[in-house]
Short mmCIF file of C-alpha atoms in Angstrom, two decimals:
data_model
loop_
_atom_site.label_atom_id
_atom_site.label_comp_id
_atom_site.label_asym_id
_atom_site.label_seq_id
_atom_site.Cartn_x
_atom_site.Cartn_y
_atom_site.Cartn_z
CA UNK A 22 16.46 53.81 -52.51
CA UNK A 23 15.79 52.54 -48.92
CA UNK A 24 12.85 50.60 -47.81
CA UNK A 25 11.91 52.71 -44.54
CA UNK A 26 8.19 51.16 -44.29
CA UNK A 27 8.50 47.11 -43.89
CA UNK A 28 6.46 44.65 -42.12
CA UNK A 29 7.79 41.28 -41.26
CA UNK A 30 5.95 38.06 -40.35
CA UNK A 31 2.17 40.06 -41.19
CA UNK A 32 -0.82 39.14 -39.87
CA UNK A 33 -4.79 40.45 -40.06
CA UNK A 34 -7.73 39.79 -38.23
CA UNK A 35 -10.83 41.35 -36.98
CA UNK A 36 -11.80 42.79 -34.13
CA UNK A 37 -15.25 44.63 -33.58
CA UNK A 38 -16.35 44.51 -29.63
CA UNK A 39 -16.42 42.71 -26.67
CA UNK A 40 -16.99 43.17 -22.76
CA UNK A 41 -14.12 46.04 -23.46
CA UNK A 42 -15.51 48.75 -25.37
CA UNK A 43 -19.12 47.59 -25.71
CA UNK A 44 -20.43 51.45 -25.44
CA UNK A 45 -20.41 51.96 -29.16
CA UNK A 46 -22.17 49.11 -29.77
CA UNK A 47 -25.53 48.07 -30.29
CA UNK A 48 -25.68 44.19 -31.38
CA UNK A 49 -27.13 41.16 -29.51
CA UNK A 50 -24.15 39.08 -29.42
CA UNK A 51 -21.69 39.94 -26.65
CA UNK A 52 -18.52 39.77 -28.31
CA UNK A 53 -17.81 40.06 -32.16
CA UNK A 54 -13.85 39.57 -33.07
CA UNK A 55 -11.42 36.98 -34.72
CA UNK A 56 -8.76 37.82 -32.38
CA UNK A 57 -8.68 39.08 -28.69
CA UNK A 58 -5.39 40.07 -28.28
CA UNK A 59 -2.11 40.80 -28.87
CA UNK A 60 0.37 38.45 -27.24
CA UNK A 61 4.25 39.43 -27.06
CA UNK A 62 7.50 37.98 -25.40
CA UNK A 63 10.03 40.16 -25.67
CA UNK A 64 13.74 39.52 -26.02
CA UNK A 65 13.81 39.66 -22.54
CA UNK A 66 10.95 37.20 -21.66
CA UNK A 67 8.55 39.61 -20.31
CA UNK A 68 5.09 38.27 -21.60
CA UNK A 69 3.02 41.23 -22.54
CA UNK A 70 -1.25 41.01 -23.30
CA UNK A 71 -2.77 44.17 -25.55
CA UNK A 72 -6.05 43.49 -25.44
CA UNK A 73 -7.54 44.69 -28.72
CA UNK A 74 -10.14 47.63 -29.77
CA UNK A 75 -11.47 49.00 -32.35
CA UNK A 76 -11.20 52.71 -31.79
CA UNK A 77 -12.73 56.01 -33.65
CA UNK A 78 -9.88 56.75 -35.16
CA UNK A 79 -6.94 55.02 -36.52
CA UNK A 80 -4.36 53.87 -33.94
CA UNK A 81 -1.05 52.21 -34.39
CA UNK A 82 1.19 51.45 -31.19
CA UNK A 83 4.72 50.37 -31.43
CA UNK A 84 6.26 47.94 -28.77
CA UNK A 85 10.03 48.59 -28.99
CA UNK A 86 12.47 45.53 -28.89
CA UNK A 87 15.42 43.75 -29.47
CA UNK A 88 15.49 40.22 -30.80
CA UNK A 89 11.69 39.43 -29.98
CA UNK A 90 11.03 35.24 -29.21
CA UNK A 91 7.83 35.82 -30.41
CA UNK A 92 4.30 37.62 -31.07
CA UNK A 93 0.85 37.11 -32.80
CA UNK A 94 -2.86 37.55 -32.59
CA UNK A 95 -4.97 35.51 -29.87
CA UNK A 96 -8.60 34.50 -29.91
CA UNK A 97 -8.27 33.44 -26.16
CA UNK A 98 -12.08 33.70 -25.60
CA UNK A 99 -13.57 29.92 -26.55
CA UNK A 100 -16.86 30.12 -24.98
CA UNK A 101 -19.85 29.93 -27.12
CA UNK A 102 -21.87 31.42 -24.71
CA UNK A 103 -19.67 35.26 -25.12
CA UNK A 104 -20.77 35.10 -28.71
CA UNK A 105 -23.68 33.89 -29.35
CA UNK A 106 -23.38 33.44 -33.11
CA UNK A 107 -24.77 30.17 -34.72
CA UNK A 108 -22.93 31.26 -38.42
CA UNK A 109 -20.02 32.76 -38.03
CA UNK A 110 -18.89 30.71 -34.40
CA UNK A 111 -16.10 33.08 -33.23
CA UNK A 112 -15.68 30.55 -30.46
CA UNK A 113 -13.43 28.56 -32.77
CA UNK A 114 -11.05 30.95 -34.70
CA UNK A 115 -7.47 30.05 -34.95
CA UNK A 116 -4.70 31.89 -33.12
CA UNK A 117 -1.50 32.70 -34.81
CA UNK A 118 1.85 32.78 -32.91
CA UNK A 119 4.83 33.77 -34.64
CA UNK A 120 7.83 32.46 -33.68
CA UNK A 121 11.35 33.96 -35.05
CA UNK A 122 14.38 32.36 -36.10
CA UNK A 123 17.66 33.91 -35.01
CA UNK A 124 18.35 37.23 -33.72
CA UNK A 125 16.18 39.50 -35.08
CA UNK A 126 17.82 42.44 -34.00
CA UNK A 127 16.31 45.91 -32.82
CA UNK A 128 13.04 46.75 -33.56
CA UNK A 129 9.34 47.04 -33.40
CA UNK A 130 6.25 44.83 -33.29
CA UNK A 131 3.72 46.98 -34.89
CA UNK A 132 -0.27 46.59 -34.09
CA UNK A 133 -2.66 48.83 -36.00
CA UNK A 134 -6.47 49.33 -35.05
CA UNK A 135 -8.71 50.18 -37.72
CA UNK A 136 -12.38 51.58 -36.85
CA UNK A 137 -14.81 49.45 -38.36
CA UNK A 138 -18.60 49.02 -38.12
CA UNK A 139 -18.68 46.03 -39.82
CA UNK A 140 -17.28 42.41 -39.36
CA UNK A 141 -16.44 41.46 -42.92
CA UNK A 142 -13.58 44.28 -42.77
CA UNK A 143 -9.90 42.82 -41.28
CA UNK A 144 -9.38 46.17 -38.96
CA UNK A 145 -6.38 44.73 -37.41
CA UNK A 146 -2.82 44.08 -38.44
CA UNK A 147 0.36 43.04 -36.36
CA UNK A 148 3.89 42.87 -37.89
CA UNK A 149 7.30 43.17 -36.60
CA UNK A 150 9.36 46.65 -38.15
CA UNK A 151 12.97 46.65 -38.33
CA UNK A 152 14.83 49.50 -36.60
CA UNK A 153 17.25 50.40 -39.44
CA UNK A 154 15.70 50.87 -42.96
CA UNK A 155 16.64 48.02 -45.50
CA UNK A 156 18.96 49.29 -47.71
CA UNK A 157 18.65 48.85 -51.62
CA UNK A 158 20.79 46.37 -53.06
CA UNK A 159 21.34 44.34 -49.60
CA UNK A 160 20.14 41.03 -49.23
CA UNK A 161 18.51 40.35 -45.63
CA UNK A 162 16.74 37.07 -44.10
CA UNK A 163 14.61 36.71 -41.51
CA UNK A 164 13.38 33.09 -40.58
CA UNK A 165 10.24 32.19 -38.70
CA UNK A 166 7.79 29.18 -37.70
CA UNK A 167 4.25 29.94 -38.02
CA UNK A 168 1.70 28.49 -35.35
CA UNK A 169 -1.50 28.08 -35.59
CA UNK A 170 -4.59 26.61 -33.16
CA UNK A 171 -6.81 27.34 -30.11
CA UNK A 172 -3.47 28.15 -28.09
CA UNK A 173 0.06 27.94 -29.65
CA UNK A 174 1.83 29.48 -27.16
CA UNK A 175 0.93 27.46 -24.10
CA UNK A 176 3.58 27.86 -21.19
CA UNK A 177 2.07 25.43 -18.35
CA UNK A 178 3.11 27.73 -15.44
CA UNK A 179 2.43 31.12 -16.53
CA UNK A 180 -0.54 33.39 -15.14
CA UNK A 181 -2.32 34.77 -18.18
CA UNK A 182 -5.01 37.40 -19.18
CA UNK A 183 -8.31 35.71 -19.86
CA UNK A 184 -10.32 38.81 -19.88
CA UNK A 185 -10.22 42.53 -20.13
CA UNK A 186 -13.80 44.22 -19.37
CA UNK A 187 -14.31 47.89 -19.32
CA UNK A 188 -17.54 50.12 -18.09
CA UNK A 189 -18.99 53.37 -16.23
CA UNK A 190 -17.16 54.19 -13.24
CA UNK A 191 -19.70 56.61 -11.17
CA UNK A 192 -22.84 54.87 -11.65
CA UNK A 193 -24.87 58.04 -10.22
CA UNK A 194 -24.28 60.32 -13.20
CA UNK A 195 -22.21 60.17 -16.33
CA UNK A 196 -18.75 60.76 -16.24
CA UNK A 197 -15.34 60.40 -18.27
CA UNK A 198 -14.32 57.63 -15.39
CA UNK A 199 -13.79 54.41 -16.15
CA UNK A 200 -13.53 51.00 -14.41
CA UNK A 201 -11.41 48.27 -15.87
CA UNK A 202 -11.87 44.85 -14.86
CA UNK A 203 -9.36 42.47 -15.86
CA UNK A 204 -9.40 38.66 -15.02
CA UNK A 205 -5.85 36.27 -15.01
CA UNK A 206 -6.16 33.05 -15.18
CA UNK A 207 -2.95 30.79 -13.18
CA UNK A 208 -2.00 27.79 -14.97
CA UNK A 209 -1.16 25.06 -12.32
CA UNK A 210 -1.33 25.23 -8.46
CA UNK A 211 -1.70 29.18 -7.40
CA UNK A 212 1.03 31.27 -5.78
CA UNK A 213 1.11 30.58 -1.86
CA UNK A 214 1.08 34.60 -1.34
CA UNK A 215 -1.32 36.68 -3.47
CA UNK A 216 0.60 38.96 -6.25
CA UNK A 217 0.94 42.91 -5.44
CA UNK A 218 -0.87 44.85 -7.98
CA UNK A 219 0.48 47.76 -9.83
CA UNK A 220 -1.35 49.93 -12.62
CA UNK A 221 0.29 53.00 -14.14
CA UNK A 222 -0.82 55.55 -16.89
CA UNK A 223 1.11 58.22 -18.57
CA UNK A 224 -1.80 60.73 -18.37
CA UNK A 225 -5.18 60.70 -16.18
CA UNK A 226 -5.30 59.62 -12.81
CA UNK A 227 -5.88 56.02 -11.59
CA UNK A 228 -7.43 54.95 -8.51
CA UNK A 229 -9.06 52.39 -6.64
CA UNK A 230 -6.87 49.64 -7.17
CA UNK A 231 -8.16 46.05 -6.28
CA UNK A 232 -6.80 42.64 -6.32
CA UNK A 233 -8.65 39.83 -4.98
CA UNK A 234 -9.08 35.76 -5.59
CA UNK A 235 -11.06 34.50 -8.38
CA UNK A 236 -12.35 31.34 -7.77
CA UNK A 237 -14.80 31.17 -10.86
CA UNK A 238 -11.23 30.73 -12.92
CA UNK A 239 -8.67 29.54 -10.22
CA UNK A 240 -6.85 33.31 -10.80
CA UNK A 241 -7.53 36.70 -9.71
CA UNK A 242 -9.55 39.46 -10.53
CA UNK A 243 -8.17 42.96 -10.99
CA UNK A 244 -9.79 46.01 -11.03
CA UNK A 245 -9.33 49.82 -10.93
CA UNK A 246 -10.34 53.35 -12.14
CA UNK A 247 -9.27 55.67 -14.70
CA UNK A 248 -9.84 59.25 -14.85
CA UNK A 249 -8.56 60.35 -18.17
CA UNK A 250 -9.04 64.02 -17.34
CA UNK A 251 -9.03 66.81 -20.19
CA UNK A 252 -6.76 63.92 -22.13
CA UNK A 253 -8.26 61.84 -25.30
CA UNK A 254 -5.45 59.26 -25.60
CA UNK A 255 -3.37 57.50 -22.70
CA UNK A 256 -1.35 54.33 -22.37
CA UNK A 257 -2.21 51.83 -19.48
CA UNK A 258 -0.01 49.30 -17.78
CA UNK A 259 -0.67 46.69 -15.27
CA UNK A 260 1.28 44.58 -13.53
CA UNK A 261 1.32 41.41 -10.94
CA UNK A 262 4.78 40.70 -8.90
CA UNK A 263 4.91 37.71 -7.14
CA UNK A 264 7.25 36.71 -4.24
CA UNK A 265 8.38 33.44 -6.59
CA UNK A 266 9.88 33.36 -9.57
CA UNK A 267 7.09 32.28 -12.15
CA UNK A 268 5.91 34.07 -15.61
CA UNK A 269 3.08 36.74 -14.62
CA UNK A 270 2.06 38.69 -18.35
CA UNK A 271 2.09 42.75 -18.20
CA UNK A 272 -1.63 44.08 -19.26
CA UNK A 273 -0.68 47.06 -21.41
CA UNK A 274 -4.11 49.17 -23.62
CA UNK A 275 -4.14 52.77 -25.11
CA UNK A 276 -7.31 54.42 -24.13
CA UNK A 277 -9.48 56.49 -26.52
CA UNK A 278 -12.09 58.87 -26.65
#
């Protein structure tokens, strides 16, 4: 028999709130999670940042691929003051980056989101899924290094996703709308032209679109609207182009009632 349901290179963590998605939350600490993030370079190179959540109802996403260099759960937030715990100092949880070994061929990496209302449950899990089912009696090896620390995949030149925020849109009344704030931090000297922004969604509208400098982190500071409509799920996407050629990381997030 076939093995149809495998996970490769596994890894759990926990993720209960933070600036995004505080609106379920009452708690006096800020943020409460082991891991911020999904981080993702594709067999392509394209650096991509899911920003993590823990939702009402289970989610699992699937970022198709072919020969991955590498994935794993970030805790990119190391600020005491965003957590505000004196015990269980969040501030200083490891990240994990896994790096494979060879071509791992087509594919999926994997993230579920459990809902949790407590921090002592691991409500997240990441793994990279083969495409083709392993078949019984085959042998098959996959090879990969295992990095841990405050930031294991460093690239020196990149511009990176230090913060995803998410509130109220119309401030006048309640309303489905959104507004999404999302900070990128440049590593090095900054781009001589400022990036063009562009944010899609495959359902709800978007609007309001704003990039502009950031001098409180030497990056800029996105931010736009979402209207999800009649709709209870939809998949974001933002992006930065710049005129030079220099690593810029795609914000991707499913939205949730």
């Amino acid at each position: 028999m076939e093995l149809s349901k495998v996970g490769l290179a596994p890894a759990t963590s926990m993720f209960m709130h933070s600036p995004n998605g505080r609106e379920k939350t009452d708690d006096f600490r800020p943020s409460v999670h082991d891991s911020d993030g999904l981080l993702m370079i594709n067999g392509r190179g394209e650096r991509l940042w899911r920003p993590l959540a823990n939702p009402s109802t289970l989610q699992v996403s699937a970022f198709m691929d072919n020969s991955p260099q590498g994935f794993g759960l970030m805790q990119r937030e190391r600020d005491y003051a965003n957590y505000q715990d004196l015990e269980a100092h969040y501030e200083k949880r490891p990240s994990l980056w896994v790096e494979p070994v060879g071509n791992w061929g087509p594919g999926a990496v994997v993230l579920t989101e459990i809902p949790t209302q407590s921090e002592i449950h691991d409500n997240i899990v990441a793994f990279w899924k083969p495409a083709q089912p392993l078949a019984a009696g085959s042998e098959y090896r996959f090879s990969y290094h295992l990095n841990w620390g405050a930031q294991p995949e460093a690239n020196p030149q990149a511009i990176t996703v230090s913060r995803t925020a998410s509130g109220r849109a119309d401030i006048a009344k309640p309303t489905p709308k959104r507004l999404f704030v999302i900070d990128y931090q440049v590593q090095g000297a900054k781009p001589a032209q400022m990036p063009e922004p562009k944010v899609r969604s495959n359902a709800g509208v978007i609007s309001n679109v704003v990039l502009r400098d950031n001098p409180a982190n030497n990056g800029y500071r996105l931010s736009f609207e979402f209207d999800p409509g009649e709709v209870t799920l939809a998949e974001l996407r933002a992006e930065l182009t710049l005129q030079e050629a220099r690593p810029v990381e795609t914000w991707l997030y499913r939205w949730t009632l």
